[in-house]
Short mmCIF file of C-alpha atoms in Angstrom, two decimals:
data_model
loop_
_atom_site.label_atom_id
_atom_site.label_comp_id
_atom_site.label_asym_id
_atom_site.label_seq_id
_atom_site.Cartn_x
_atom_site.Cartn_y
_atom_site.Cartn_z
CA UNK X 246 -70.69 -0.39 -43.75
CA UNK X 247 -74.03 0.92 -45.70
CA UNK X 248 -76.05 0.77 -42.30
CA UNK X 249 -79.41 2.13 -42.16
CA UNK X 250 -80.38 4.22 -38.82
CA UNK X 251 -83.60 5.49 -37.59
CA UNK X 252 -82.34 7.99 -34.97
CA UNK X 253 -79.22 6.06 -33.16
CA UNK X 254 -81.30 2.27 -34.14
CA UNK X 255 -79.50 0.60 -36.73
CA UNK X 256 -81.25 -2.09 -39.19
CA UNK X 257 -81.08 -4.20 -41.98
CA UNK X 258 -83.34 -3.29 -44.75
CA UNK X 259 -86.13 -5.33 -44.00
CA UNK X 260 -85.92 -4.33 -40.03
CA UNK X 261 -85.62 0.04 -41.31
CA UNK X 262 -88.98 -0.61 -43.73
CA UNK X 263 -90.54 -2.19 -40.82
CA UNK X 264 -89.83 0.35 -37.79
CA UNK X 265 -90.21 2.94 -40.37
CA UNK X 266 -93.80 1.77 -41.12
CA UNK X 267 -94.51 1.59 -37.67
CA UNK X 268 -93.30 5.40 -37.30
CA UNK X 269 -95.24 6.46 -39.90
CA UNK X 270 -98.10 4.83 -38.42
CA UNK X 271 -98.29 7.58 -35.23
CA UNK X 272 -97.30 10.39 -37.67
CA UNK X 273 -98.56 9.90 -41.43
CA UNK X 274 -97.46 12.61 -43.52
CA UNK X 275 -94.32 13.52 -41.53
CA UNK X 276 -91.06 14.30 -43.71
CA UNK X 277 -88.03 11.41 -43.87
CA UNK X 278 -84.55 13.06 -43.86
CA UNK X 279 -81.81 10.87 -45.70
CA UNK X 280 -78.24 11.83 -44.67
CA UNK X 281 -75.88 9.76 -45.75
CA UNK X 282 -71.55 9.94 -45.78
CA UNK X 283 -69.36 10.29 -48.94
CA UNK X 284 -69.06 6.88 -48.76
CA UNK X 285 -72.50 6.25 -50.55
CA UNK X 286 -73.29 6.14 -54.31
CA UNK X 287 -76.28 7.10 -55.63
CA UNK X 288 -77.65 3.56 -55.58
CA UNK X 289 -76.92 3.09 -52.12
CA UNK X 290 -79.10 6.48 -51.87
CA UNK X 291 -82.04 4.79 -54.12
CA UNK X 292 -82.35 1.54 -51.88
CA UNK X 293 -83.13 3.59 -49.06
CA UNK X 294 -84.99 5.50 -50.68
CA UNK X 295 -87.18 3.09 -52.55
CA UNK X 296 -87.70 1.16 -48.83
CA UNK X 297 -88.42 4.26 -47.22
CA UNK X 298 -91.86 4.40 -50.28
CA UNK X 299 -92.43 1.03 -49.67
CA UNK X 300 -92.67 1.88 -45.51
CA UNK X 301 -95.40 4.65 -46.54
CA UNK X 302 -93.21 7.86 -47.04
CA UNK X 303 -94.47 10.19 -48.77
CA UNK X 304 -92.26 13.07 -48.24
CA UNK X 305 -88.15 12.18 -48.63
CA UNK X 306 -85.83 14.63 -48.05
CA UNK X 307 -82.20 14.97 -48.49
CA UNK X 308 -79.68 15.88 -46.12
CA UNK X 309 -76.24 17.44 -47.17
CA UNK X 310 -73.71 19.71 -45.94
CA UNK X 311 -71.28 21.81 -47.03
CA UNK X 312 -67.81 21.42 -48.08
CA UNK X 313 -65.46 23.06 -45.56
CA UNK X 314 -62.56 23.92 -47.38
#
């Protein structure tokens, strides 16, 4: 459904860059972790991305896991 959370808060892309900003505002600096499901493609992936920079991260890290087979 290509939902964007901030913790257990979903939003729309405008409402994520927004909150996000104001997250960043009490903690500059602090690292974003993007998980995502195997449902995404790597566009999906950039668009968050991309609002997460506009919000003021500077620091984007990704979240995976290992295959269990």
């Amino acid at each position: 459904d290509k939902r964007i959370y901030i913790e257990s808060d979903s939003f729309d892309d405008e409402g994520f860059q927004v909150e996000l900003q104001k997250k960043l505002v009490s903690k500059p600096g602090a690292r974003i972790l993007l998980k995502g499901d195997s449902s995404l493609v790597f566009d999906d992936v950039r668009r968050v991305m991309n609002l997460a920079r506009k919000a003021g991260a500077k620091s984007i890290a990704l979240g995976v896991e290992e295959v269990k087979k």
